GROMACS .gro file of C-alpha atoms in nm:
model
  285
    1UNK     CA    1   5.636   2.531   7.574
    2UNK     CA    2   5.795   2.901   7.679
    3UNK     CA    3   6.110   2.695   7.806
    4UNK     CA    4   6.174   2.559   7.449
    5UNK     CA    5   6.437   2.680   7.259
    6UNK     CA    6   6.436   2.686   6.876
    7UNK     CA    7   6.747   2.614   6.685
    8UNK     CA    8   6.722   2.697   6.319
    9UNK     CA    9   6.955   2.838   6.022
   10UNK     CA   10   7.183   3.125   6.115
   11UNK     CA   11   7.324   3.384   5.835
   12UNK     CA   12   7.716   3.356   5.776
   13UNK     CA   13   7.891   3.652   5.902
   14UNK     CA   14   8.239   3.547   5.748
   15UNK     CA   15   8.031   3.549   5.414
   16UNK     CA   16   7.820   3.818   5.515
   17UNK     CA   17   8.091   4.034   5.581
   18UNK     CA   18   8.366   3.952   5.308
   19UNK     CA   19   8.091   4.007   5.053
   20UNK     CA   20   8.051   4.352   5.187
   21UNK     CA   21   8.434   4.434   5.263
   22UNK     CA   22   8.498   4.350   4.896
   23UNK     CA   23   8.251   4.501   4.722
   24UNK     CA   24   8.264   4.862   4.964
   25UNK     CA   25   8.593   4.880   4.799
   26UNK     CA   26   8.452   4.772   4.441
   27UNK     CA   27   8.177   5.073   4.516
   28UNK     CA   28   8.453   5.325   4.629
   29UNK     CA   29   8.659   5.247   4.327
   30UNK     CA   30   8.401   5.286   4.092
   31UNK     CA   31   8.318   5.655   4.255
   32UNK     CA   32   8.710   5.722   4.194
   33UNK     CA   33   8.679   5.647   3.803
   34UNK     CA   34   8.391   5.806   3.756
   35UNK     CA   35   8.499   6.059   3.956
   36UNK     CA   36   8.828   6.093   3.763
   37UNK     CA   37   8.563   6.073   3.415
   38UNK     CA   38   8.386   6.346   3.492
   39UNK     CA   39   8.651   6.566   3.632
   40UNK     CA   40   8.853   6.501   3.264
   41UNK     CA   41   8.521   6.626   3.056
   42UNK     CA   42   8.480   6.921   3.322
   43UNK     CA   43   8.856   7.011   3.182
   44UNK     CA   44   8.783   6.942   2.857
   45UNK     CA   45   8.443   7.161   2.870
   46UNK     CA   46   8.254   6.846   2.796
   47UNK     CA   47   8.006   6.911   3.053
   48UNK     CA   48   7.964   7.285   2.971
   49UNK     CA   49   7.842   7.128   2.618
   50UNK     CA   50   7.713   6.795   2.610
   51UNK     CA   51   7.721   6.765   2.269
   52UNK     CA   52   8.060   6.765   2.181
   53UNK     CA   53   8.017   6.422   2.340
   54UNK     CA   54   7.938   6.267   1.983
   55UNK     CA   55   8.088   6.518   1.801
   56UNK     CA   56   8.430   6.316   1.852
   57UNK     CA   57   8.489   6.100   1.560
   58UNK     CA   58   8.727   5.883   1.734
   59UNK     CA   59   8.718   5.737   2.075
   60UNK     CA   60   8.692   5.919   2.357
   61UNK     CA   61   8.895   5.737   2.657
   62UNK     CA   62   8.704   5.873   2.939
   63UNK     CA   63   8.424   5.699   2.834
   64UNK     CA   64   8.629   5.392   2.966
   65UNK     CA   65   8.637   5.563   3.306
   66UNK     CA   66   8.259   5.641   3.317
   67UNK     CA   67   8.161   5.312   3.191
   68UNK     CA   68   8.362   5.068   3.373
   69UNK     CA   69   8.333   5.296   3.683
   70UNK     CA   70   7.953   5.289   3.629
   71UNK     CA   71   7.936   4.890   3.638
   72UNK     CA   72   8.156   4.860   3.967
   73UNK     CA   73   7.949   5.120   4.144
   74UNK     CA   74   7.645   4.960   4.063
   75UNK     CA   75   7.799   4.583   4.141
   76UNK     CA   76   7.976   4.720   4.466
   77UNK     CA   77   7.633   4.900   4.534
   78UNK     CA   78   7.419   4.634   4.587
   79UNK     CA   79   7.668   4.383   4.668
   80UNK     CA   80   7.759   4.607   4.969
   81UNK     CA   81   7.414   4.737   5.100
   82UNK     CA   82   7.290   4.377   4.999
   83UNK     CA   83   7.495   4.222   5.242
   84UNK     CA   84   7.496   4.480   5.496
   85UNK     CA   85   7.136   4.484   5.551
   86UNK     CA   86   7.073   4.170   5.429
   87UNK     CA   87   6.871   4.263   5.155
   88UNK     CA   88   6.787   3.970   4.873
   89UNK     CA   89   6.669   4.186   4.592
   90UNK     CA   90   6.966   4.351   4.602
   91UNK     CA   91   7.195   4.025   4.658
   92UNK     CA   92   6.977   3.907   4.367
   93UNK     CA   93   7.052   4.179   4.165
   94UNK     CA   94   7.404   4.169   4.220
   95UNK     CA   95   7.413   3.790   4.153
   96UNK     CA   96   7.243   3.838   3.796
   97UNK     CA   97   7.431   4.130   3.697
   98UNK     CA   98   7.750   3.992   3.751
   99UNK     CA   99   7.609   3.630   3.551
  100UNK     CA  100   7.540   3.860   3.269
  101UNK     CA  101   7.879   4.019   3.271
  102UNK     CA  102   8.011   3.656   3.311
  103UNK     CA  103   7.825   3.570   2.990
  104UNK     CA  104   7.882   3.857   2.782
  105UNK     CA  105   8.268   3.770   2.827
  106UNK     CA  106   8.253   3.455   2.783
  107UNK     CA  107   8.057   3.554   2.425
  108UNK     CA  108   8.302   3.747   2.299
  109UNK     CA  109   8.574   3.547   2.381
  110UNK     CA  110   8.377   3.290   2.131
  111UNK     CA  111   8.344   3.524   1.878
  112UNK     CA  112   8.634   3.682   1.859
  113UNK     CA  113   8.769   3.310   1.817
  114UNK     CA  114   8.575   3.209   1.614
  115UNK     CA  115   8.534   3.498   1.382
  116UNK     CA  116   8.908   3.590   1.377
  117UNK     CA  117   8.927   3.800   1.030
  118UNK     CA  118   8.620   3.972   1.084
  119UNK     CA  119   8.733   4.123   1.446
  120UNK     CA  120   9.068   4.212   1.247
  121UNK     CA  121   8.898   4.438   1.027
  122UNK     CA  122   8.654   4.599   1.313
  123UNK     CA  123   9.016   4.673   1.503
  124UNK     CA  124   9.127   4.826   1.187
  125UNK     CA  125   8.835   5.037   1.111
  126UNK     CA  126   8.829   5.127   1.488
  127UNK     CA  127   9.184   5.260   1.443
  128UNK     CA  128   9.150   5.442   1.138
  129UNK     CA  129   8.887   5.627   1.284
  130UNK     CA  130   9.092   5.705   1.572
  131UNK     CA  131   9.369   5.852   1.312
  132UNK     CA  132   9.144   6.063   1.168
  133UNK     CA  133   9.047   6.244   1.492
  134UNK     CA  134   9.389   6.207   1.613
  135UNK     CA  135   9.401   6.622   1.674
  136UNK     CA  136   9.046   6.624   1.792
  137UNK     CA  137   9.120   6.501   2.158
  138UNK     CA  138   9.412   6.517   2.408
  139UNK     CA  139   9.310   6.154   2.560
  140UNK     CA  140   9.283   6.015   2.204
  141UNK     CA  141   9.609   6.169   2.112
  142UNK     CA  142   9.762   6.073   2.429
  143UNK     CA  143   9.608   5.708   2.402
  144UNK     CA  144   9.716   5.635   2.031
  145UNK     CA  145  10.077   5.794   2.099
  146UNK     CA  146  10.141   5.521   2.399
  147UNK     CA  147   9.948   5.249   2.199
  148UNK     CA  148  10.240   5.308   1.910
  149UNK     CA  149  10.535   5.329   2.170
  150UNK     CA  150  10.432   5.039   2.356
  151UNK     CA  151  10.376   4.824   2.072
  152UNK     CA  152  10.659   4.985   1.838
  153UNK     CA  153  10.371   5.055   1.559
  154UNK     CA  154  10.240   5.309   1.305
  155UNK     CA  155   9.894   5.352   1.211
  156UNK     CA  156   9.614   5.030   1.149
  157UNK     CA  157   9.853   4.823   0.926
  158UNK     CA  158  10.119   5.070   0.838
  159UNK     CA  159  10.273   5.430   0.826
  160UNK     CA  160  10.013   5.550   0.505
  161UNK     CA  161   9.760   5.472   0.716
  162UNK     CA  162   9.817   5.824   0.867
  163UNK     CA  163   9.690   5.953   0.502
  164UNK     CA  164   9.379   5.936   0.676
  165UNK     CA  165   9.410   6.217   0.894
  166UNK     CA  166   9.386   6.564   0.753
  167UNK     CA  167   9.727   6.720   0.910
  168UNK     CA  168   9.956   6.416   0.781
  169UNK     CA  169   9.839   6.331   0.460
  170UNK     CA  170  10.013   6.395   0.160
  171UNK     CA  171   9.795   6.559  -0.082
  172UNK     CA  172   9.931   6.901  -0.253
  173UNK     CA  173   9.652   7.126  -0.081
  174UNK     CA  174   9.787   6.981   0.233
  175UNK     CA  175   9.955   7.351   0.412
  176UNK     CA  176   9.995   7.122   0.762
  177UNK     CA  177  10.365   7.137   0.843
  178UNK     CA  178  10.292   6.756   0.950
  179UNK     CA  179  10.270   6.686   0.613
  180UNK     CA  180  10.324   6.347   0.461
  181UNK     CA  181  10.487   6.271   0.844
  182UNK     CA  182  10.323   6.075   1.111
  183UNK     CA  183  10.345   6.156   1.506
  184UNK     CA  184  10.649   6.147   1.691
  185UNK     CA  185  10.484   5.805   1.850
  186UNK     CA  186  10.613   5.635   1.550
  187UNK     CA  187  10.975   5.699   1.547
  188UNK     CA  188  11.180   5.410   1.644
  189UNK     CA  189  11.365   5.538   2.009
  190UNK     CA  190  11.767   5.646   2.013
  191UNK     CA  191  11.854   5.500   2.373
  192UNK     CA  192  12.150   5.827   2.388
  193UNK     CA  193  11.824   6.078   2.364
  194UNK     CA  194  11.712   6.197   2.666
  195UNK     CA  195  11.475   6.465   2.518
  196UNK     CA  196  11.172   6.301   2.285
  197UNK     CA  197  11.210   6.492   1.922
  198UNK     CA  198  10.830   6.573   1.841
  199UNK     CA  199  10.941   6.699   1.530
  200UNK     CA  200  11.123   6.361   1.407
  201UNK     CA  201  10.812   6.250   1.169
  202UNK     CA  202  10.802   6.510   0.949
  203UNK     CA  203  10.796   6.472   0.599
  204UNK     CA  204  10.909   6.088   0.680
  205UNK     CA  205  10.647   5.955   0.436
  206UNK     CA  206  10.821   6.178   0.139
  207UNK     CA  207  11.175   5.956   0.193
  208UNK     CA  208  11.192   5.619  -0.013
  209UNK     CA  209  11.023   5.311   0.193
  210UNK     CA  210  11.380   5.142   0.223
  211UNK     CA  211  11.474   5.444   0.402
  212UNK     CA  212  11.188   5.493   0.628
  213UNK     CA  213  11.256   5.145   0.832
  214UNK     CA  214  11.541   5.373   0.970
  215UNK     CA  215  11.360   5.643   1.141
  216UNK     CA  216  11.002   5.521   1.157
  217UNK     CA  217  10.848   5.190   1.348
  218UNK     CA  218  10.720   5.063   0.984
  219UNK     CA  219  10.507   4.786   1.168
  220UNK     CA  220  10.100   4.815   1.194
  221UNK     CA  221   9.941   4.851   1.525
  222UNK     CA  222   9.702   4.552   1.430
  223UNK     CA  223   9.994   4.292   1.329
  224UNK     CA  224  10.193   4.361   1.632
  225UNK     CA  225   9.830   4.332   1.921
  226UNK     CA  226   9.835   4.001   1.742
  227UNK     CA  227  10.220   3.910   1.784
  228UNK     CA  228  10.176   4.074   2.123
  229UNK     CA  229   9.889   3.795   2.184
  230UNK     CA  230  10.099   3.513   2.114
  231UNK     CA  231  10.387   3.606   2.276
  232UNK     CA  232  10.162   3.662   2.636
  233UNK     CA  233   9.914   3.406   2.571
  234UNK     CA  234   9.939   3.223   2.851
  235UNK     CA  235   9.913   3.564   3.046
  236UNK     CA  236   9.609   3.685   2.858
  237UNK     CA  237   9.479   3.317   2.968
  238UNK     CA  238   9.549   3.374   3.304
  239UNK     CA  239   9.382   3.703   3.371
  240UNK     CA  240   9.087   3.596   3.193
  241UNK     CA  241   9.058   3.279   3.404
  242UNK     CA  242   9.130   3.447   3.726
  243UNK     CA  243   8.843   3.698   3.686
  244UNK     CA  244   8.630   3.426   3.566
  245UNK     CA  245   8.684   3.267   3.877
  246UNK     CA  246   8.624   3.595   4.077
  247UNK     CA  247   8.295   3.639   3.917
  248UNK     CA  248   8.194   3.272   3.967
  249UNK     CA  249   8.333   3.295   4.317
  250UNK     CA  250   8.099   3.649   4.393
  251UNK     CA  251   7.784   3.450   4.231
  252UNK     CA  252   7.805   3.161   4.487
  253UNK     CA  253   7.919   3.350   4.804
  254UNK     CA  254   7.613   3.622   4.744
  255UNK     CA  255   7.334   3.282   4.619
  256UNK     CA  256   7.496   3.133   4.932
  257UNK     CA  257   7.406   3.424   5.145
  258UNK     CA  258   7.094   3.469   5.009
  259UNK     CA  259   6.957   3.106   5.063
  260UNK     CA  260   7.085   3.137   5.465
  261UNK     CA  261   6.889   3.448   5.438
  262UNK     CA  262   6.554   3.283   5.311
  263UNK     CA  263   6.602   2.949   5.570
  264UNK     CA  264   6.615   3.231   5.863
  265UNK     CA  265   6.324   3.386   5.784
  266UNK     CA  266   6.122   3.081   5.719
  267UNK     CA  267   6.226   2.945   6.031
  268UNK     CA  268   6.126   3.261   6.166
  269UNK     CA  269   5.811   3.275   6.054
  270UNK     CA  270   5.720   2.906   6.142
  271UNK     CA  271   5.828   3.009   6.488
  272UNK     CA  272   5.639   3.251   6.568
  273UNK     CA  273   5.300   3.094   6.468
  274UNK     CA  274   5.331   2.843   6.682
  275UNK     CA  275   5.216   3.145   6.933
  276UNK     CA  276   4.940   3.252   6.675
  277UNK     CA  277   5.179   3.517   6.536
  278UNK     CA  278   5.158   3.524   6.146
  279UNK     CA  279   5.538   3.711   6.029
  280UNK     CA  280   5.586   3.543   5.685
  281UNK     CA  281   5.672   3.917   5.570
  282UNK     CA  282   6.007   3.989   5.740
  283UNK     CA  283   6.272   4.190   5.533
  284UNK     CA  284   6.616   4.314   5.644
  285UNK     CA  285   6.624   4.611   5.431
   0.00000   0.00000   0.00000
């Protein structure tokens, strides 16, 4: 019986491996990001005084560094050291986390079909909260000024909607100097200018609305995301469907690995009691 040989399951390297060559560069990329989150609070004295955290009225764009950083360390985590050391808790892990990702985007893409009007007015509120702490933060600031530029827009639904913040509004005990304008983000773009005019939305809001459409992007922010939609819907499509497919893709290679994983040991432990030997209890990690 010593001269027998046992053939049983073998674990896929070429899964094995690709699962933890992608995801050590998902892990790594996740570091940088949250690297690059905390390094932005450290200038902005965040960390000195972690409670100007939710003092911010508006959103705070390095929190989409730290969070989205967060979830790809964690995924590239135990995807990585899951494969590497063939570990199925962690292959597990990753498998589940990235199904309830899956899910969660595949909710809200429902629901922001299906309830249309009501996601309108959340991305309107959302941006009218951002006016209002427009001077608050230089990543806001910076964030809302390309948002306008790229999309050729001023404020939620138009240029009053900068009433809302305290420096452009137009009341009389107004002493801002950025009275009644709105930020130079808003002014529609002279191709012969070299040098942006920060200065060319003052006192905009005082001229007559017929006049305004000549030095001002009159447009909301909220009409033209949706115009923006339809023009690169099959795009927005595209991506969606593409990570889709990555995330299905990740499920089945790491389910995959795990089940070669199981059949070894099991074939491993049948094995060795044939000499008496009882290892049902092998891990790789």
């Amino acid at each position: 019986m010593s001269g027998n040989h046992y053939k049983g399951h073998e674990v896929s390297c070429c899964i094995k491996y690709f699962i933890f060559g992608f995801n050590i560069l998902f892990w790594l990329l996740g570091m940088a990001l949250v690297g690059i989150g905390l390094w932005a609070w450290s200038e902005k004295g965040v960390l000195s005084n972690l409670s100007s955290i939710t003092d911010l009225g508006g959103l705070d764009p390095v929190w989409l560094f730290m969070v989205v950083g967060g979830v790809m360390f964690i995924l590239g985590f135990a995807g990585c050291i899951g494969a590497l050391r063939e570990n199925t808790f962690l292959l597990k892990f990753f498998s589940v986390f990235l199904g309830i990702i899956f899910f969660l985007e595949l909710t809200t893409g429902v629901l922001a079909f299906v309830f249309k009007d009501w996601i309108k007015d959340q991305l309107n509120l959302f941006i009218n909260n951002n006016i209002r702490a427009y001077r608050d933060d230089i990543d806001l600031q910076n964030l809302i000024d390309f948002t306008q530029e790229y999309w050729e827009c001023c404020g939620a639904f138009g240029a009053d909607d900068w009433n809302l913040n305290i420096y452009f509004n137009c009341t009389d005990g107004n002493p801002s100097r950025e009275k009644c304008g709105v930020p130079f983000s808003c002014c529609t773009k002279d191709p012969a200018e070299d040098v942006i005019n920060t200065q060319c939305g003052y006192d905009i809001r005082a001229k007559p609305d017929s006049e305004q459409k000549d030095y001002i992007n009159v447009k909301g922010c909220v009409p033209q995301f949706e115009k923006w939609l339809q023009d690169n819907l099959t795009l927005v499509a595209g991506i969606f469907i593409g990570v889709a497919l990555l995330q299905i893709f990740g499920i089945c290679l790491a389910q995959n690995l795990v089940s070669d994983i199981e059949a070894v040991r099991a074939t491993f432990g049948k094995h060795f009691n044939i000499f008496g030997i009882h290892w049902t209890t092998f891990e790789g990690f």
